[in-house]
Every structure is written in C-alpha cells, then in structure tokens.
C-alpha cells in the first residue's frame, strides 16, 4: 500500500492510509460474513436439514483414504464440480469457504479506484495484477490445483 501514508503523525504513531483502512474494513466484514455462513451451513449439515451426499455413517471408512481414493470411492469430481452438488448438506459449506477465499480478491479490487485517485498508479496496477492472478488461479484455467 502507499508508504507515503505510513508517516508518523505528530504524536509519533504510524497511521494507516485510507486504502489500508478500506482494505481492512472489507476484510473484516467479509471474514465475519464467511464465518457466520460457515456456522449456518455447518448447522444445516449436522442437523440434517439437507441430506448429505456422503452419509455420516459412511464417513469413518473414508477417513484413512487419500484425496484421490476418496474422490474415486464416492464418485465426486475434483474442481468446481461441487457447485452442482449444493443441494447436499455436506457440500453446502463450500459456499462460505469460497466466500472466505474470495475476500482478499474483493479487498484488492476495492482499493484500486482509491489508489488511482491518490495517484498511486504503481500500487493500483499491482492491485489489478493481484486481482487477475487470484481470479485466474481460482478459475482453474491453468489446470493446476485440482480444478
């Protein structure tokens, strides 16, 4: 972020710049929203409000398996296939996990206009680059990460 805003104030304390404050506010709200959504979707799963894809009684036989063996045994596909399985209680919690994973991307995207207005072009370009990198990485376009 802009180092110019990190100068000590007269009291000798370092103050965060407006882009840092904006980033932190969005990060905090996104984290709390994701955490609340995790708690809710976990309750949906535990109280069996939605039927799970993998029955709870079968879980112990999968615990010792590697991820590839588990996916093969259950017929689950890697990557974004979970989006087609949101009707199951054990896949519903993927939504808040995706939200939490996306918060940083939203934070970077939100500070770009502010950085640009502050004439911090280099930081704005770096933030745009970060958004692009995170988006491409999450998309699975590069064929990495199991997507």
Short mmCIF file of C-alpha atoms in Angstrom, two decimals:
data_model
loop_
_atom_site.label_atom_id
_atom_site.label_comp_id
_atom_site.label_asym_id
_atom_site.label_seq_id
_atom_site.Cartn_x
_atom_site.Cartn_y
_atom_site.Cartn_z
CA UNK A 1 0.00 0.00 0.00
CA UNK A 2 1.03 3.61 -0.19
CA UNK A 3 4.04 4.15 2.01
CA UNK A 4 3.53 7.91 2.00
CA UNK A 5 0.53 7.45 4.32
CA UNK A 6 2.65 5.47 6.78
CA UNK A 7 4.45 8.56 8.07
CA UNK A 8 4.35 9.15 11.81
CA UNK A 9 1.85 11.74 13.00
CA UNK A 10 2.90 14.44 15.48
CA UNK A 11 2.32 12.04 18.38
CA UNK A 12 4.85 9.66 16.83
CA UNK A 13 2.32 6.98 15.95
CA UNK A 14 2.09 5.46 12.48
CA UNK A 15 -1.35 5.81 10.90
CA UNK A 16 -2.83 3.61 8.22
CA UNK A 17 -3.67 5.22 4.91
CA UNK A 18 -7.23 5.32 3.56
CA UNK A 19 -6.58 2.38 1.22
CA UNK A 20 -5.35 0.29 4.14
CA UNK A 21 -8.40 1.20 6.21
CA UNK A 22 -10.75 0.35 3.31
CA UNK A 23 -8.97 -2.98 2.74
CA UNK A 24 -9.17 -3.82 6.46
CA UNK A 25 -12.88 -2.90 6.73
CA UNK A 26 -13.81 -5.08 3.77
CA UNK A 27 -11.60 -7.92 5.04
CA UNK A 28 -13.23 -7.77 8.46
CA UNK A 29 -16.79 -7.72 7.10
CA UNK A 30 -16.03 -10.50 4.63
CA UNK A 31 -14.45 -12.61 7.34
CA UNK A 32 -17.41 -12.21 9.69
CA UNK A 33 -19.90 -12.90 6.89
CA UNK A 34 -17.97 -16.02 5.84
CA UNK A 35 -17.69 -17.22 9.44
CA UNK A 36 -21.42 -16.75 10.04
CA UNK A 37 -22.21 -18.56 6.79
CA UNK A 38 -19.88 -21.41 7.84
CA UNK A 39 -21.69 -21.76 11.16
CA UNK A 40 -25.10 -21.75 9.46
CA UNK A 41 -24.15 -24.26 6.76
CA UNK A 42 -22.48 -26.49 9.36
CA UNK A 43 -25.72 -26.46 11.36
CA UNK A 44 -27.65 -27.37 8.19
CA UNK A 45 -25.30 -30.34 7.77
CA UNK A 46 -25.18 -31.51 11.40
CA UNK A 47 -28.94 -31.23 11.95
CA UNK A 48 -29.54 -32.92 8.59
CA UNK A 49 -31.74 -30.15 7.25
CA UNK A 50 -30.36 -31.15 3.85
CA UNK A 51 -29.48 -34.74 3.07
CA UNK A 52 -25.69 -35.26 2.81
CA UNK A 53 -24.12 -36.71 -0.32
CA UNK A 54 -21.94 -39.00 1.79
CA UNK A 55 -23.96 -40.49 4.66
CA UNK A 56 -22.48 -39.70 8.07
CA UNK A 57 -22.36 -43.40 8.97
CA UNK A 58 -20.01 -44.00 5.99
CA UNK A 59 -17.51 -41.25 6.88
CA UNK A 60 -15.20 -43.40 9.05
CA UNK A 61 -14.37 -45.71 6.14
CA UNK A 62 -13.14 -42.70 4.11
CA UNK A 63 -11.04 -41.02 6.82
CA UNK A 64 -7.89 -43.01 6.12
CA UNK A 65 -8.07 -42.55 2.34
CA UNK A 66 -6.02 -40.14 0.30
CA UNK A 67 -7.98 -37.49 -1.55
CA UNK A 68 -7.84 -39.26 -4.93
CA UNK A 69 -9.01 -42.56 -3.42
CA UNK A 70 -11.80 -40.75 -1.57
CA UNK A 71 -12.97 -38.96 -4.73
CA UNK A 72 -12.96 -42.22 -6.70
CA UNK A 73 -14.77 -44.16 -3.96
CA UNK A 74 -17.53 -41.58 -3.62
CA UNK A 75 -17.85 -40.59 -7.27
CA UNK A 76 -17.06 -36.96 -6.55
CA UNK A 77 -15.21 -34.97 -9.19
CA UNK A 78 -12.42 -32.52 -8.31
CA UNK A 79 -12.50 -28.82 -9.04
CA UNK A 80 -15.63 -26.73 -9.36
CA UNK A 81 -17.97 -29.74 -9.64
CA UNK A 82 -19.07 -29.02 -6.07
CA UNK A 83 -21.24 -26.21 -7.44
CA UNK A 84 -23.56 -28.83 -8.90
CA UNK A 85 -23.83 -30.57 -5.54
CA UNK A 86 -25.04 -27.69 -3.36
CA UNK A 87 -28.32 -29.48 -2.74
CA UNK A 88 -26.42 -31.76 -0.34
CA UNK A 89 -25.72 -30.68 3.22
CA UNK A 90 -22.09 -31.75 3.11
CA UNK A 91 -21.40 -29.59 0.04
CA UNK A 92 -23.35 -26.51 1.10
CA UNK A 93 -20.46 -25.40 3.33
CA UNK A 94 -18.31 -24.96 0.22
CA UNK A 95 -20.13 -21.65 -0.40
CA UNK A 96 -18.77 -19.87 2.70
CA UNK A 97 -15.35 -21.41 2.08
CA UNK A 98 -15.41 -19.88 -1.41
CA UNK A 99 -16.57 -16.58 0.09
CA UNK A 100 -13.69 -16.57 2.57
CA UNK A 101 -11.24 -17.44 -0.19
CA UNK A 102 -12.59 -14.56 -2.30
CA UNK A 103 -12.43 -11.83 0.33
CA UNK A 104 -8.83 -10.89 -0.48
CA UNK A 105 -9.71 -10.55 -4.15
CA UNK A 106 -12.60 -8.21 -3.27
CA UNK A 107 -10.32 -6.19 -0.98
CA UNK A 108 -7.74 -5.65 -3.72
CA UNK A 109 -10.40 -4.79 -6.30
CA UNK A 110 -12.00 -2.26 -3.94
CA UNK A 111 -8.82 -0.28 -3.31
CA UNK A 112 -7.89 0.14 -6.99
CA UNK A 113 -10.09 3.23 -7.58
CA UNK A 114 -8.85 4.83 -4.37
CA UNK A 115 -5.21 4.18 -5.24
CA UNK A 116 -5.76 5.57 -8.73
CA UNK A 117 -7.38 8.75 -7.34
CA UNK A 118 -4.44 9.15 -4.93
CA UNK A 119 -2.11 8.96 -7.94
CA UNK A 120 -0.57 5.75 -6.59
CA UNK A 121 -0.53 4.28 -10.09
CA UNK A 122 2.09 1.62 -9.33
CA UNK A 123 0.12 0.29 -6.36
CA UNK A 124 -3.12 0.46 -8.36
CA UNK A 125 -1.53 -1.59 -11.16
CA UNK A 126 -0.14 -4.07 -8.63
CA UNK A 127 -3.60 -4.42 -7.06
CA UNK A 128 -5.16 -5.03 -10.51
CA UNK A 129 -2.45 -7.62 -11.16
CA UNK A 130 -3.26 -9.31 -7.87
CA UNK A 131 -6.96 -9.45 -8.79
CA UNK A 132 -6.09 -11.01 -12.16
CA UNK A 133 -3.71 -13.56 -10.62
CA UNK A 134 -6.18 -14.59 -7.91
CA UNK A 135 -9.02 -14.86 -10.42
CA UNK A 136 -7.01 -16.97 -12.86
CA UNK A 137 -5.71 -19.18 -10.05
CA UNK A 138 -9.20 -19.79 -8.67
CA UNK A 139 -10.72 -20.41 -12.09
CA UNK A 140 -8.60 -23.47 -12.83
CA UNK A 141 -7.76 -22.16 -16.31
CA UNK A 142 -4.13 -23.11 -15.79
CA UNK A 143 -5.07 -26.68 -14.93
CA UNK A 144 -3.45 -26.61 -11.50
CA UNK A 145 -4.79 -27.09 -8.03
CA UNK A 146 -7.15 -29.92 -8.94
CA UNK A 147 -9.57 -27.76 -10.89
#
